[in-house]
Amino acid sequence: MRPRPRLWLTTGEPAGIGPEIVLAWAQRFQAEADVILVGDPRLLEARAGRVGYPQPQWPTWSGAGKRESAGLYLRAVQLRAPSVPGHLDVRNAAYVVETLRVALEACLQGAGDAIVTAPVQKSVIADAGMAFTGHTEYFAAGCGGQRPVMMLTADNLRVALATTHLPLRAVPDAITGAGVEEVLRILDRDLRMRFGIARPVIHVCGLNPHAGEGGHMGREEIDVIAPAIAAARAAGINANGPFAADTELTPQRWAQADVVLAMYHDQGLTALKYAGFGHAVNITLGLPVIRTSVDHGTALDLAGTGRASHESLGAAVDAAIDMVRCTRSATMPAQRA
């Protein structure tokens, strides 16, 4: 019998809602997986007292992995400074990054199957002098610089991104034929392996309005995106397009694809979050480590009130468990007759 999936759940920016949505989710925890929470125990105890949750009583993770127990553990990482809900402190940026490092290292060493992340505040990490543009890029660098693909899901909707956290003026130069083709290969492979889709149907958006209008509104579709799609199709990938994004990102078109590949962050995620905000999941593809996350930010204005929803975190945990199981099935040696 295969062991339960083992997830490492980082508790996010300490001044944000991360600690309390983790606490809220933990009250409804069901032992479908072993989950190791990564954070400061004093922070979690203080936040539980503030919002009226029961004090956490999780065993400390020792690394032994006693799977017959409750399945919920705590791996302690110490805050660098006291944390006040709603008030960022650059001194705790190193704490946030350390929680990510601990979780990633554990998975790379075989002590975990997936990482689930509560939201972090990118700006305060940057203000602390650290090069950090997001979870996606951080984990990619930690996995040896492999190309990550950011994909959000909500129910049966999936939107992936050809570029991630870039200023809008930098996007056209970041879209290359080789890059789009690589993203298409990753999508095809990971939708097969992580999601069990036998032959994924991928719809590709153009960059410009009306997908360039035959070159009258830009030539990226003609010169870059269409040739990448053709190369992918020649390799057996069911990629289609480029299509105009304003019509592609509609329910009728979504129903015809397993995933829509948008060219930049807001092009794809605005539509998906409108359709599923609050229960969508952010997934990083292309890496040896499964990683899922919430679809929202740190919500500093809600921190410490107990009003923040943990629904997206629960969906991220469920998605990680499903992906682990699907990946195990995909890589399991064939049974002899």
CSV table of N, CA, C and O in Angstrom, one decimal, residues 100 103-105 107-108 112-117 134-151 164 182-183 185-191 193-195 282-293 323-324 327 331:
chain,number,residue,atom,x,y,z
A,100,LEU,N,10.2,28.9,3.0
A,100,LEU,CA,10.1,28.4,1.6
A,100,LEU,C,11.3,27.4,1.4
A,100,LEU,O,11.2,26.4,0.8
A,103,ALA,N,10.8,24.0,3.1
A,103,ALA,CA,9.9,23.2,2.4
A,103,ALA,C,10.5,22.6,1.1
A,103,ALA,O,10.3,21.4,0.8
A,104,LEU,N,11.1,23.5,0.4
A,104,LEU,CA,11.7,23.0,-0.9
A,104,LEU,C,12.8,22.0,-0.7
A,104,LEU,O,12.9,21.0,-1.3
A,105,GLU,N,13.7,22.2,0.3
A,105,GLU,CA,14.8,21.3,0.6
A,105,GLU,C,14.2,20.0,1.0
A,105,GLU,O,14.8,18.9,0.6
A,107,CYS,N,11.4,18.6,0.1
A,107,CYS,CA,10.9,17.8,-1.0
A,107,CYS,C,12.0,17.4,-1.9
A,107,CYS,O,11.9,16.2,-2.5
A,108,LEU,N,13.0,18.2,-2.2
A,108,LEU,CA,14.1,17.8,-3.0
A,108,LEU,C,14.9,16.6,-2.4
A,108,LEU,O,15.5,15.8,-3.2
A,112,GLY,N,9.2,14.9,1.2
A,112,GLY,CA,7.9,15.4,0.9
A,112,GLY,C,7.6,15.2,-0.5
A,112,GLY,O,8.4,15.0,-1.4
A,113,ASP,N,6.3,15.2,-0.8
A,113,ASP,CA,5.8,15.0,-2.2
A,113,ASP,C,5.3,16.3,-2.8
A,113,ASP,O,5.2,16.4,-4.1
A,114,ALA,N,5.0,17.3,-2.0
A,114,ALA,CA,4.5,18.6,-2.6
A,114,ALA,C,4.6,19.7,-1.6
A,114,ALA,O,4.7,19.5,-0.4
A,115,ILE,N,4.6,20.9,-2.1
A,115,ILE,CA,4.6,22.1,-1.3
A,115,ILE,C,3.3,22.9,-1.5
A,115,ILE,O,2.8,23.0,-2.7
A,116,VAL,N,2.6,23.3,-0.5
A,116,VAL,CA,1.5,24.2,-0.5
A,116,VAL,C,1.9,25.5,0.2
A,116,VAL,O,2.4,25.5,1.3
A,117,THR,N,1.6,26.6,-0.5
A,117,THR,CA,2.0,27.9,0.1
A,117,THR,C,0.9,28.8,0.4
A,117,THR,O,0.0,29.1,-0.4
A,134,GLY,N,8.6,36.2,-6.8
A,134,GLY,CA,7.5,35.4,-6.5
A,134,GLY,C,7.9,33.9,-6.2
A,134,GLY,O,9.0,33.5,-6.4
A,135,HIS,N,6.9,33.2,-5.6
A,135,HIS,CA,7.1,31.8,-5.3
A,135,HIS,C,7.6,31.0,-6.5
A,135,HIS,O,8.5,30.2,-6.5
A,136,THR,N,6.9,31.2,-7.7
A,136,THR,CA,7.2,30.5,-8.9
A,136,THR,C,8.6,30.5,-9.2
A,136,THR,O,9.3,29.5,-9.5
A,137,GLU,N,9.1,31.8,-9.3
A,137,GLU,CA,10.5,32.0,-9.7
A,137,GLU,C,11.5,31.5,-8.6
A,137,GLU,O,12.6,30.9,-8.9
A,138,TYR,N,11.1,31.6,-7.4
A,138,TYR,CA,12.0,31.2,-6.3
A,138,TYR,C,12.2,29.7,-6.3
A,138,TYR,O,13.3,29.2,-6.2
A,139,PHE,N,11.1,28.9,-6.5
A,139,PHE,CA,11.2,27.5,-6.5
A,139,PHE,C,11.9,27.0,-7.8
A,139,PHE,O,12.6,26.0,-7.7
A,140,ALA,N,11.7,27.7,-8.9
A,140,ALA,CA,12.4,27.3,-10.1
A,140,ALA,C,13.9,27.5,-9.9
A,140,ALA,O,14.7,26.6,-10.3
A,141,ALA,N,14.4,28.6,-9.3
A,141,ALA,CA,15.8,28.8,-9.1
A,141,ALA,C,16.3,27.7,-8.1
A,141,ALA,O,17.4,27.2,-8.3
A,142,GLY,N,15.5,27.3,-7.1
A,142,GLY,CA,15.9,26.3,-6.2
A,142,GLY,C,16.0,24.9,-6.8
A,142,GLY,O,16.6,24.0,-6.2
A,143,CYS,N,15.3,24.7,-7.9
A,143,CYS,CA,15.3,23.4,-8.6
A,143,CYS,C,16.4,23.4,-9.7
A,143,CYS,O,16.3,22.6,-10.6
A,144,GLY,N,17.3,24.4,-9.7
A,144,GLY,CA,18.4,24.4,-10.6
A,144,GLY,C,18.1,25.2,-11.9
A,144,GLY,O,18.8,25.1,-12.9
A,145,GLY,N,17.2,26.1,-11.7
A,145,GLY,CA,16.9,27.1,-12.8
A,145,GLY,C,16.0,26.5,-13.9
A,145,GLY,O,16.0,27.0,-15.0
A,146,GLN,N,15.3,25.4,-13.7
A,146,GLN,CA,14.4,24.9,-14.7
A,146,GLN,C,13.3,25.9,-14.9
A,146,GLN,O,12.9,26.7,-14.1
A,147,ARG,N,12.7,25.8,-16.1
A,147,ARG,CA,11.6,26.8,-16.5
A,147,ARG,C,10.4,26.4,-15.8
A,147,ARG,O,9.8,25.3,-16.0
A,148,PRO,N,9.8,27.3,-15.0
A,148,PRO,CA,8.5,27.1,-14.4
A,148,PRO,C,7.4,27.5,-15.3
A,148,PRO,O,7.5,28.5,-16.1
A,149,VAL,N,6.2,26.9,-15.2
A,149,VAL,CA,5.0,27.4,-15.8
A,149,VAL,C,3.9,27.6,-14.8
A,149,VAL,O,3.6,26.7,-14.0
A,150,MET,N,3.4,28.8,-14.7
A,150,MET,CA,2.4,29.2,-13.8
A,150,MET,C,1.0,28.9,-14.4
A,150,MET,O,0.7,29.3,-15.5
A,151,MET,N,0.2,28.1,-13.6
A,151,MET,CA,-1.1,27.8,-14.1
A,151,MET,C,-2.1,27.9,-13.0
A,151,MET,O,-1.8,27.4,-11.8
A,164,THR,N,5.4,35.4,-16.5
A,164,THR,CA,4.8,35.5,-15.2
A,164,THR,C,4.8,37.0,-14.7
A,164,THR,O,4.1,37.8,-15.1
A,182,GLU,N,8.6,25.7,-25.4
A,182,GLU,CA,9.0,25.0,-24.2
A,182,GLU,C,7.8,24.9,-23.3
A,182,GLU,O,7.5,23.9,-22.6
A,183,VAL,N,7.1,26.0,-23.1
A,183,VAL,CA,5.9,26.1,-22.3
A,183,VAL,C,4.9,25.0,-22.8
A,183,VAL,O,4.3,24.3,-22.0
A,185,ARG,N,5.4,22.3,-24.4
A,185,ARG,CA,5.9,20.9,-24.0
A,185,ARG,C,5.7,20.6,-22.5
A,185,ARG,O,5.3,19.5,-22.2
A,186,ILE,N,5.9,21.6,-21.7
A,186,ILE,CA,5.7,21.4,-20.2
A,186,ILE,C,4.2,21.2,-19.9
A,186,ILE,O,3.9,20.3,-19.2
A,187,LEU,N,3.4,22.0,-20.6
A,187,LEU,CA,1.9,21.8,-20.3
A,187,LEU,C,1.5,20.4,-20.8
A,187,LEU,O,0.7,19.7,-20.1
A,188,ASP,N,1.9,20.0,-22.0
A,188,ASP,CA,1.5,18.7,-22.5
A,188,ASP,C,2.0,17.6,-21.5
A,188,ASP,O,1.2,16.7,-21.1
A,189,ARG,N,3.2,17.7,-21.1
A,189,ARG,CA,3.8,16.6,-20.2
A,189,ARG,C,3.1,16.6,-18.9
A,189,ARG,O,2.7,15.5,-18.4
A,190,ASP,N,3.0,17.8,-18.2
A,190,ASP,CA,2.5,17.8,-16.9
A,190,ASP,C,1.0,17.6,-16.8
A,190,ASP,O,0.5,17.0,-15.8
A,191,LEU,N,0.2,18.0,-17.8
A,191,LEU,CA,-1.2,17.7,-17.8
A,191,LEU,C,-1.4,16.1,-17.9
A,191,LEU,O,-2.4,15.6,-17.4
A,193,MET,N,0.9,13.8,-16.9
A,193,MET,CA,1.5,13.1,-15.7
A,193,MET,C,0.8,13.6,-14.4
A,193,MET,O,0.5,12.7,-13.5
A,194,ARG,N,0.6,14.9,-14.2
A,194,ARG,CA,0.0,15.4,-12.9
A,194,ARG,C,-1.5,15.4,-12.9
A,194,ARG,O,-2.1,15.4,-11.8
A,195,PHE,N,-2.1,15.4,-14.1
A,195,PHE,CA,-3.6,15.5,-14.1
A,195,PHE,C,-4.3,14.3,-14.8
A,195,PHE,O,-5.5,14.2,-14.8
A,282,ASN,N,-3.4,28.2,-7.5
A,282,ASN,CA,-2.2,28.5,-8.3
A,282,ASN,C,-1.3,27.3,-8.3
A,282,ASN,O,-0.9,26.9,-7.2
A,283,ILE,N,-0.9,26.9,-9.4
A,283,ILE,CA,0.0,25.6,-9.5
A,283,ILE,C,1.2,26.0,-10.3
A,283,ILE,O,1.1,26.6,-11.4
A,284,THR,N,2.4,25.5,-9.9
A,284,THR,CA,3.6,25.6,-10.6
A,284,THR,C,3.9,24.3,-11.3
A,284,THR,O,4.1,23.3,-10.7
A,285,LEU,N,4.0,24.4,-12.6
A,285,LEU,CA,4.3,23.2,-13.5
A,285,LEU,C,5.8,23.3,-13.9
A,285,LEU,O,6.4,24.4,-13.8
A,286,GLY,N,6.3,22.2,-14.4
A,286,GLY,CA,7.7,22.3,-15.0
A,286,GLY,C,8.8,21.9,-14.1
A,286,GLY,O,9.9,21.8,-14.5
A,287,LEU,N,8.5,21.7,-12.8
A,287,LEU,CA,9.5,21.5,-11.8
A,287,LEU,C,9.4,20.0,-11.3
A,287,LEU,O,8.4,19.4,-11.4
A,288,PRO,N,10.5,19.5,-10.7
A,288,PRO,CA,10.4,18.1,-10.1
A,288,PRO,C,9.5,18.1,-8.9
A,288,PRO,O,9.2,17.0,-8.4
A,289,VAL,N,9.2,19.2,-8.3
A,289,VAL,CA,8.4,19.3,-7.1
A,289,VAL,C,7.0,19.9,-7.4
A,289,VAL,O,6.9,20.8,-8.1
A,290,ILE,N,6.0,19.2,-6.9
A,290,ILE,CA,4.7,19.7,-7.0
A,290,ILE,C,4.5,20.9,-6.1
A,290,ILE,O,4.8,20.8,-4.9
A,291,ARG,N,3.9,22.0,-6.6
A,291,ARG,CA,3.6,23.1,-5.8
A,291,ARG,C,2.3,23.7,-6.1
A,291,ARG,O,2.0,24.0,-7.3
A,292,THR,N,1.5,24.0,-5.1
A,292,THR,CA,0.2,24.6,-5.2
A,292,THR,C,0.1,25.8,-4.2
A,292,THR,O,0.8,25.8,-3.3
A,293,SER,N,-0.8,26.7,-4.5
A,293,SER,CA,-0.9,27.9,-3.6
A,293,SER,C,-2.3,28.4,-3.7
A,293,SER,O,-3.1,28.0,-4.6
A,323,MET,N,-2.7,15.7,-7.3
A,323,MET,CA,-1.5,15.7,-8.2
A,323,MET,C,-0.5,14.6,-7.8
A,323,MET,O,0.1,14.0,-8.6
A,324,VAL,N,-0.3,14.5,-6.5
A,324,VAL,CA,0.6,13.5,-6.0
A,324,VAL,C,0.1,12.1,-6.4
A,324,VAL,O,0.9,11.3,-6.9
A,327,THR,N,0.4,11.6,-10.2
A,327,THR,CA,1.8,11.4,-10.5
A,327,THR,C,2.3,10.0,-10.2
A,327,THR,O,3.0,9.3,-11.0
A,331,THR,N,3.7,7.1,-12.8
A,331,THR,CA,5.1,6.7,-12.8
A,331,THR,C,5.2,5.3,-12.2
A,331,THR,O,6.3,4.7,-12.1
